Amino acid sequence: MGQQKLRNMEEFAAVSGISRPTLSKYFNDPDSVRRSTRQRIEAALTKYDYRPNVYAVNQNRRRTRNIGVVVPNLADPFFSEIGREVELACIAAGYSPILLSSHGKPSQERANLDSLRALKPAGVLLAAFGKASDRDAIERFNEDVPVVAFDANIEGACEAFVGTDNFQSVDLIVEYLCRSGAPPCFFEMKTPSNPNANKRRQAYLEAMERHGHAPHIHQVPGEGWDFEEVGMTEGGRLISSGAFETNTVLCSNDRLAIGMLSAAYGLGVKVGHGADCTMRIAGQDDHPFSRYTCPPLTTIAQDYAAIANQAASTLFRILDTETRLAEREETLFEGKLVMRASA
């Protein structure tokens, strides 16, 4: 007959002859028990092939080792990449990350926070929707569990924020586009999903003024997460109607730019900075697919790893000291210009 499956720590204690409190102490911190006891427990673990339920063990602690990680949409490779970096930072620090996607719905973001409450996380790393988020719900959650926001800022509702300096980044790419060709128009959705879009629009206006050019902003219908579709349909409509004042378009994000590249191809418009090209298109974010578009997309790269590690280390500092921050912290990383063939 096969070995009996042990369902919980009580059954393991019964068959191993080791008390339940001693086992609990070991699973919370193996170094907290005597070496001889630790050896007995580890031998019993091997003999009975028992592994404790990590989350059940966590639930019995005053403070768990769970870290909630909430992102707007894991179907977006941008958030998959930054979510992966945050997960790795948590694992390296000895925490158990619980990664949740809000699937493009602010209501799901609130539901994710409610679900995390039941798991008693030590803290939460949150990439929020921004303006569409339930600010009051986030603020209430932060009163009980420390929250560090990344990518999208929720002013005052969290302990800290870590993201990209949109004003530096936009100025960098506007300066390049003005220096290398016609000054850019700005293309965005009328109802942006992310608060970074509003900062980028304002940064574009300020950058164009600094460089002595008139700004041209084109806002198109669209909301939610179908950026490529909006970029292709609405961007294509503007290209075919000759609506852009110059032959250079800076898109609010890479996914809109990817859609516009598709529209340009369908219309027979050659994009790039070659002599036979009639249009330049640039984006922002250095989306994982941007280097594989045709032509490859000129953009601004966000430092995923730096943002993820800074957000995580800020949260770990709060947890390790068991002290909330005296003042809200905000850390912004500079973007890096990535010049490719599209502009």
CSV table of C-alpha atoms in Angstrom, one decimal:
chain,number,residue,atom,x,y,z
A,1,MET,CA,0.0,0.0,0.0
A,2,GLY,CA,1.1,3.5,-0.7
A,3,GLN,CA,2.2,6.0,2.0
A,4,GLN,CA,-0.7,7.7,3.7
A,5,LYS,CA,-1.2,11.3,2.4
A,6,LEU,CA,-0.9,13.7,5.3
A,7,ARG,CA,-3.5,16.5,5.1
A,8,ASN,CA,-2.2,19.0,7.7
A,9,MET,CA,0.4,19.7,10.4
A,10,GLU,CA,-1.7,18.0,13.1
A,11,GLU,CA,-1.4,14.7,11.2
A,12,PHE,CA,2.3,15.2,10.6
A,13,ALA,CA,2.8,15.9,14.4
A,14,ALA,CA,1.0,12.7,15.3
A,15,VAL,CA,3.0,10.4,13.0
A,16,SER,CA,6.4,12.1,13.6
A,17,GLY,CA,6.1,12.4,17.4
A,18,ILE,CA,7.1,16.1,17.3
A,19,SER,CA,4.8,18.5,19.0
A,20,ARG,CA,2.6,20.9,17.0
A,21,PRO,CA,4.0,24.0,18.7
A,22,THR,CA,7.6,22.9,17.9
A,23,LEU,CA,6.7,22.3,14.3
A,24,SER,CA,5.0,25.7,14.0
A,25,LYS,CA,8.1,27.3,15.5
A,26,TYR,CA,10.3,25.5,13.0
A,27,PHE,CA,8.2,26.4,10.0
A,28,ASN,CA,8.1,30.1,11.0
A,29,ASP,CA,11.9,30.1,11.5
A,30,PRO,CA,14.0,26.9,11.2
A,31,ASP,CA,16.9,28.5,13.2
A,32,SER,CA,14.6,29.1,16.2
A,33,VAL,CA,14.7,25.4,17.3
A,34,ARG,CA,17.7,23.4,18.5
A,35,ARG,CA,19.9,21.8,15.9
A,36,SER,CA,19.0,18.3,17.0
A,37,THR,CA,15.3,19.1,16.9
A,38,ARG,CA,15.7,20.6,13.4
A,39,GLN,CA,17.5,17.5,12.2
A,40,ARG,CA,14.6,15.3,13.6
A,41,ILE,CA,12.0,17.5,11.8
A,42,GLU,CA,13.9,17.5,8.5
A,43,ALA,CA,14.3,13.7,8.7
A,44,ALA,CA,10.6,13.3,9.3
A,45,LEU,CA,9.7,15.6,6.4
A,46,THR,CA,11.7,13.4,4.1
A,47,LYS,CA,10.3,10.1,5.6
A,48,TYR,CA,6.7,11.2,5.3
A,49,ASP,CA,7.1,13.4,2.2
A,50,TYR,CA,5.2,16.2,3.9
A,51,ARG,CA,5.2,19.8,2.8
A,52,PRO,CA,3.2,22.4,4.8
A,53,ASN,CA,0.7,24.7,3.2
A,54,VAL,CA,2.7,27.9,3.0
A,55,TYR,CA,-0.4,30.1,3.0
A,56,ALA,CA,-1.9,28.2,6.0
A,57,VAL,CA,1.3,28.7,7.9
A,58,ASN,CA,1.3,32.4,7.0
A,59,GLN,CA,-2.2,32.8,8.2
A,60,ASN,CA,-1.2,31.8,11.7
A,61,ARG,CA,1.6,34.4,11.8
A,62,ARG,CA,1.1,37.8,13.3
A,63,ARG,CA,2.5,39.2,10.1
A,64,THR,CA,2.6,37.0,7.0
A,65,ARG,CA,5.3,36.7,4.3
A,66,ASN,CA,2.8,37.3,1.6
A,67,ILE,CA,3.2,40.3,-0.7
A,68,GLY,CA,0.3,41.2,-2.9
A,69,VAL,CA,1.2,42.5,-6.4
A,70,VAL,CA,-1.7,44.0,-8.4
A,71,VAL,CA,-1.4,45.2,-12.0
A,72,PRO,CA,-4.0,46.5,-14.4
A,73,ASN,CA,-3.8,43.9,-17.1
A,74,LEU,CA,-1.4,40.9,-17.3
A,75,ALA,CA,-2.5,40.4,-20.9
A,76,ASP,CA,-0.4,43.5,-21.6
A,77,PRO,CA,3.3,42.4,-22.0
A,78,PHE,CA,4.4,45.7,-20.5
A,79,PHE,CA,2.7,44.7,-17.2
A,80,SER,CA,3.7,41.1,-17.5
A,81,GLU,CA,7.4,42.2,-17.7
A,82,ILE,CA,7.2,44.7,-14.8
A,83,GLY,CA,5.1,42.2,-12.8
A,84,ARG,CA,7.8,39.6,-13.3
A,85,GLU,CA,10.5,41.9,-12.1
A,86,VAL,CA,8.5,42.7,-8.9
A,87,GLU,CA,7.8,39.0,-8.3
A,88,LEU,CA,11.5,38.2,-8.6
A,89,ALA,CA,12.4,41.0,-6.1
A,90,CYS,CA,9.9,39.6,-3.6
A,91,ILE,CA,11.2,36.0,-3.9
A,92,ALA,CA,14.8,37.2,-3.5
A,93,ALA,CA,13.8,38.9,-0.3
A,94,GLY,CA,12.1,35.8,1.1
A,95,TYR,CA,8.5,36.9,0.5
A,96,SER,CA,5.7,35.0,-1.3
A,97,PRO,CA,4.3,37.2,-4.1
A,98,ILE,CA,0.6,36.9,-4.9
A,99,LEU,CA,0.2,38.3,-8.4
A,100,LEU,CA,-3.3,39.5,-9.4
A,101,SER,CA,-4.5,41.1,-12.6
A,102,SER,CA,-7.4,43.7,-12.7
A,103,HIS,CA,-8.1,42.7,-16.3
A,104,GLY,CA,-8.5,46.3,-17.4
A,105,LYS,CA,-11.4,46.9,-14.9
A,106,PRO,CA,-11.2,49.3,-12.0
A,107,SER,CA,-13.9,47.3,-10.2
A,108,GLN,CA,-11.6,44.2,-10.3
A,109,GLU,CA,-8.8,46.3,-8.8
A,110,ARG,CA,-11.0,46.9,-5.8
A,111,ALA,CA,-12.1,43.3,-5.7
A,112,ASN,CA,-8.4,42.2,-5.8
A,113,LEU,CA,-7.7,44.3,-2.7
A,114,ASP,CA,-10.7,42.8,-0.9
A,115,SER,CA,-9.3,39.3,-1.8
A,116,LEU,CA,-5.9,40.2,-0.5
A,117,ARG,CA,-7.3,41.2,2.9
A,118,ALA,CA,-8.4,37.6,3.5
A,119,LEU,CA,-4.8,36.5,2.9
A,120,LYS,CA,-3.4,39.0,5.4
A,121,PRO,CA,-0.5,40.2,3.2
A,122,ALA,CA,2.5,42.0,4.9
A,123,GLY,CA,2.2,44.6,2.2
A,124,VAL,CA,1.0,45.3,-1.4
A,125,LEU,CA,2.8,46.6,-4.5
A,126,LEU,CA,0.1,48.3,-6.7
A,127,ALA,CA,0.2,49.4,-10.3
A,128,ALA,CA,-3.2,51.2,-10.2
A,129,PHE,CA,-5.5,52.6,-12.9
A,130,GLY,CA,-5.0,56.1,-11.5
A,131,LYS,CA,-8.0,58.4,-12.0
A,132,ALA,CA,-10.3,55.4,-12.6
A,133,SER,CA,-9.2,53.7,-9.4
A,134,ASP,CA,-11.2,53.8,-6.2
A,135,ARG,CA,-9.0,56.2,-4.3
A,136,ASP,CA,-10.9,55.9,-1.1
A,137,ALA,CA,-10.7,52.1,-1.1
A,138,ILE,CA,-6.9,52.2,-1.7
A,139,GLU,CA,-6.5,54.8,1.1
A,140,ARG,CA,-8.5,52.6,3.5
A,141,PHE,CA,-6.5,49.5,2.6
A,142,ASN,CA,-3.3,51.4,3.1
A,143,GLU,CA,-4.4,52.3,6.6
A,144,ASP,CA,-4.3,48.6,7.5
A,145,VAL,CA,-1.7,47.3,5.0
A,146,PRO,CA,1.2,49.3,3.6
A,147,VAL,CA,0.9,50.0,-0.1
A,148,VAL,CA,3.6,51.1,-2.4
A,149,ALA,CA,2.4,52.2,-5.9
A,150,PHE,CA,4.4,51.8,-9.0
A,151,ASP,CA,4.0,52.9,-12.7
A,152,ALA,CA,0.8,54.9,-12.0
A,153,ASN,CA,0.6,57.5,-9.2
A,154,ILE,CA,-2.2,57.7,-6.7
A,155,GLU,CA,-1.4,61.0,-5.0
A,156,GLY,CA,-1.4,60.7,-1.2
A,157,ALA,CA,-3.3,57.3,-1.1
A,158,CYS,CA,-0.2,55.1,-0.6
A,159,GLU,CA,3.0,55.1,1.4
A,160,ALA,CA,5.2,55.8,-1.7
A,161,PHE,CA,5.3,55.9,-5.5
A,162,VAL,CA,8.0,54.7,-7.9
A,163,GLY,CA,7.8,55.3,-11.6
A,164,THR,CA,9.2,57.1,-14.7
A,165,ASP,CA,9.9,60.8,-14.9
A,166,ASN,CA,7.5,61.5,-17.8
A,167,PHE,CA,8.6,65.1,-18.1
A,168,GLN,CA,12.2,64.2,-18.6
A,169,SER,CA,11.3,61.3,-20.9
A,170,VAL,CA,9.0,63.3,-23.2
A,171,ASP,CA,11.4,66.2,-23.4
A,172,LEU,CA,14.1,63.8,-24.4
A,173,ILE,CA,12.2,62.3,-27.3
A,174,VAL,CA,10.7,65.6,-28.4
A,175,GLU,CA,14.2,67.1,-28.6
A,176,TYR,CA,15.4,64.2,-30.7
A,177,LEU,CA,12.5,64.3,-33.1
A,178,CYS,CA,12.8,68.1,-33.5
A,179,ARG,CA,16.5,67.8,-34.1
A,180,SER,CA,16.3,65.0,-36.6
A,181,GLY,CA,13.3,66.1,-38.6
A,182,ALA,CA,9.9,67.9,-38.4
A,183,PRO,CA,8.6,68.6,-34.9
A,184,PRO,CA,6.1,66.0,-33.7
A,185,CYS,CA,2.3,66.1,-33.4
A,186,PHE,CA,1.0,64.3,-30.4
A,187,PHE,CA,-1.5,61.4,-30.7
A,188,GLU,CA,-3.5,60.0,-27.8
A,189,MET,CA,-6.9,58.6,-26.7
A,190,LYS,CA,-9.5,61.1,-25.5
A,191,THR,CA,-10.1,59.0,-22.4
A,192,PRO,CA,-6.7,57.6,-21.3
A,193,SER,CA,-6.6,54.5,-19.1
A,194,ASN,CA,-3.5,55.5,-17.3
A,195,PRO,CA,-2.6,58.8,-15.5
A,196,ASN,CA,0.8,58.8,-17.2
A,197,ALA,CA,-1.0,59.8,-20.4
A,198,ASN,CA,-2.1,63.1,-18.9
A,199,LYS,CA,1.5,63.8,-17.7
A,200,ARG,CA,2.8,63.0,-21.1
A,201,ARG,CA,0.4,65.4,-22.8
A,202,GLN,CA,1.4,68.2,-20.5
A,203,ALA,CA,5.1,67.3,-20.9
A,204,TYR,CA,4.7,67.5,-24.7
A,205,LEU,CA,3.2,70.9,-24.5
A,206,GLU,CA,6.0,72.2,-22.3
A,207,ALA,CA,8.7,70.6,-24.4
A,208,MET,CA,7.4,72.0,-27.7
A,209,GLU,CA,7.3,75.5,-26.1
A,210,ARG,CA,10.9,75.1,-24.9
A,211,HIS,CA,12.0,74.1,-28.3
A,212,GLY,CA,10.1,76.9,-30.0
A,213,HIS,CA,7.5,74.9,-31.9
A,214,ALA,CA,3.7,75.1,-32.0
A,215,PRO,CA,2.1,72.0,-30.4
A,216,HIS,CA,-0.5,69.9,-32.2
A,217,ILE,CA,-2.5,67.4,-30.1
A,218,HIS,CA,-4.8,64.9,-31.7
A,219,GLN,CA,-7.2,63.2,-29.3
A,220,VAL,CA,-9.3,60.4,-30.7
A,221,PRO,CA,-12.2,58.3,-29.3
A,222,GLY,CA,-11.3,55.3,-27.3
A,223,GLU,CA,-11.0,54.0,-23.8
A,224,GLY,CA,-9.9,50.8,-22.1
A,225,TRP,CA,-7.1,48.5,-23.2
A,226,ASP,CA,-7.6,48.2,-27.0
A,227,PHE,CA,-4.7,50.5,-27.8
A,228,GLU,CA,-3.6,48.8,-31.0
A,229,GLU,CA,-7.1,48.9,-32.4
A,230,VAL,CA,-7.5,52.6,-31.6
A,231,GLY,CA,-4.1,53.3,-33.1
A,232,MET,CA,-4.9,51.5,-36.3
A,233,THR,CA,-8.5,52.7,-36.9
A,234,GLU,CA,-8.3,56.2,-35.6
A,235,GLY,CA,-4.6,56.7,-36.5
A,236,GLY,CA,-5.3,55.4,-40.0
A,237,ARG,CA,-8.3,57.8,-40.3
A,238,LEU,CA,-6.1,60.8,-39.5
A,239,ILE,CA,-3.3,59.7,-41.8
A,240,SER,CA,-5.6,59.1,-44.7
A,241,SER,CA,-7.3,62.5,-44.2
A,242,GLY,CA,-4.0,64.4,-43.9
A,243,ALA,CA,-4.9,65.6,-40.5
A,244,PHE,CA,-1.4,65.7,-39.1
A,245,GLU,CA,0.3,69.1,-39.4
A,246,THR,CA,3.7,67.5,-39.8
A,247,ASN,CA,5.0,64.2,-41.0
A,248,THR,CA,6.1,63.2,-37.5
A,249,VAL,CA,3.8,61.7,-34.8
A,250,LEU,CA,4.7,61.0,-31.2
A,251,CYS,CA,2.2,58.6,-29.7
A,252,SER,CA,1.2,58.6,-26.0
A,253,ASN,CA,2.4,55.0,-25.7
A,254,ASP,CA,4.0,52.3,-27.8
A,255,ARG,CA,0.8,50.2,-28.3
A,256,LEU,CA,-1.0,53.2,-30.0
A,257,ALA,CA,2.1,53.6,-32.1
A,258,ILE,CA,2.1,49.9,-33.1
A,259,GLY,CA,-1.5,50.2,-34.3
A,260,MET,CA,-0.6,53.3,-36.3
A,261,LEU,CA,2.3,51.5,-37.9
A,262,SER,CA,-0.1,48.9,-39.1
A,263,ALA,CA,-2.5,51.6,-40.4
A,264,ALA,CA,0.4,53.3,-42.3
A,265,TYR,CA,1.4,50.0,-43.9
A,266,GLY,CA,-2.2,49.3,-45.0
A,267,LEU,CA,-2.4,52.8,-46.6
A,268,GLY,CA,0.9,52.3,-48.4
A,269,VAL,CA,2.7,55.0,-46.3
A,270,LYS,CA,6.3,54.3,-45.8
A,271,VAL,CA,7.5,55.0,-42.2
A,272,GLY,CA,11.0,55.8,-41.2
A,273,HIS,CA,13.8,58.4,-41.7
A,274,GLY,CA,15.0,57.2,-45.1
A,275,ALA,CA,14.9,59.4,-48.2
A,276,ASP,CA,11.9,57.4,-49.5
A,277,CYS,CA,9.9,57.7,-46.3
A,278,THR,CA,7.1,60.1,-45.9
A,279,MET,CA,6.2,59.7,-42.2
A,280,ARG,CA,7.9,59.2,-38.9
A,281,ILE,CA,6.2,57.5,-35.9
A,282,ALA,CA,7.5,57.3,-32.3
A,283,GLY,CA,6.2,55.9,-29.1
A,284,GLN,CA,6.9,55.7,-25.4
A,285,ASP,CA,7.5,52.8,-22.9
A,286,ASP,CA,9.8,50.5,-25.0
A,287,HIS,CA,7.0,47.9,-25.1
A,288,PRO,CA,8.5,44.3,-25.4
A,289,PHE,CA,7.2,44.1,-29.0
A,290,SER,CA,8.4,47.6,-30.1
A,291,ARG,CA,11.8,46.3,-31.3
A,292,TYR,CA,10.0,43.7,-33.6
A,293,THR,CA,7.6,46.0,-35.4
A,294,CYS,CA,8.2,46.9,-39.1
A,295,PRO,CA,10.0,49.2,-39.0
A,296,PRO,CA,11.2,48.9,-35.4
A,297,LEU,CA,9.8,51.6,-33.2
A,298,THR,CA,11.7,54.6,-31.9
A,299,THR,CA,10.7,55.1,-28.3
A,300,ILE,CA,11.6,55.9,-24.7
A,301,ALA,CA,12.6,52.9,-22.5
A,302,GLN,CA,11.4,52.7,-18.9
A,303,ASP,CA,13.8,50.9,-16.6
A,304,TYR,CA,11.5,48.0,-15.5
A,305,ALA,CA,14.1,46.4,-13.2
A,306,ALA,CA,15.0,49.7,-11.4
A,307,ILE,CA,11.3,50.6,-10.9
A,308,ALA,CA,10.4,47.1,-9.6
A,309,ASN,CA,13.4,46.8,-7.3
A,310,GLN,CA,12.9,50.3,-5.9
A,311,ALA,CA,9.2,49.8,-5.2
A,312,ALA,CA,9.9,46.4,-3.6
A,313,SER,CA,12.8,47.7,-1.5
A,314,THR,CA,10.8,50.6,-0.2
A,315,LEU,CA,8.0,48.2,0.9
A,316,PHE,CA,10.5,45.8,2.5
A,317,ARG,CA,12.1,48.8,4.4
A,318,ILE,CA,8.6,49.6,5.9
A,319,LEU,CA,8.1,45.9,6.8
A,320,ASP,CA,11.5,45.4,8.3
A,321,THR,CA,11.4,48.4,10.5
A,322,GLU,CA,7.6,47.9,11.2
A,323,THR,CA,7.3,51.7,10.9
A,324,ARG,CA,5.3,53.7,8.4
A,325,LEU,CA,7.1,56.4,6.4
A,326,ALA,CA,7.1,59.8,8.2
A,327,GLU,CA,6.5,61.4,4.8
A,328,ARG,CA,5.3,60.0,1.5
A,329,GLU,CA,8.2,59.2,-0.8
A,330,GLU,CA,8.2,59.6,-4.6
A,331,THR,CA,11.0,58.1,-6.7
A,332,LEU,CA,11.2,58.8,-10.5
A,333,PHE,CA,13.6,57.2,-12.9
A,334,GLU,CA,14.8,58.8,-16.1
A,335,GLY,CA,13.8,57.3,-19.4
A,336,LYS,CA,16.3,56.4,-22.1
A,337,LEU,CA,15.9,57.3,-25.7
A,338,VAL,CA,15.9,54.2,-28.0
A,339,MET,CA,16.5,55.2,-31.6
A,340,ARG,CA,15.2,52.7,-34.2
A,341,ALA,CA,14.1,52.9,-37.8
A,342,SER,CA,10.6,54.3,-37.4
A,343,ALA,CA,11.8,57.9,-36.6
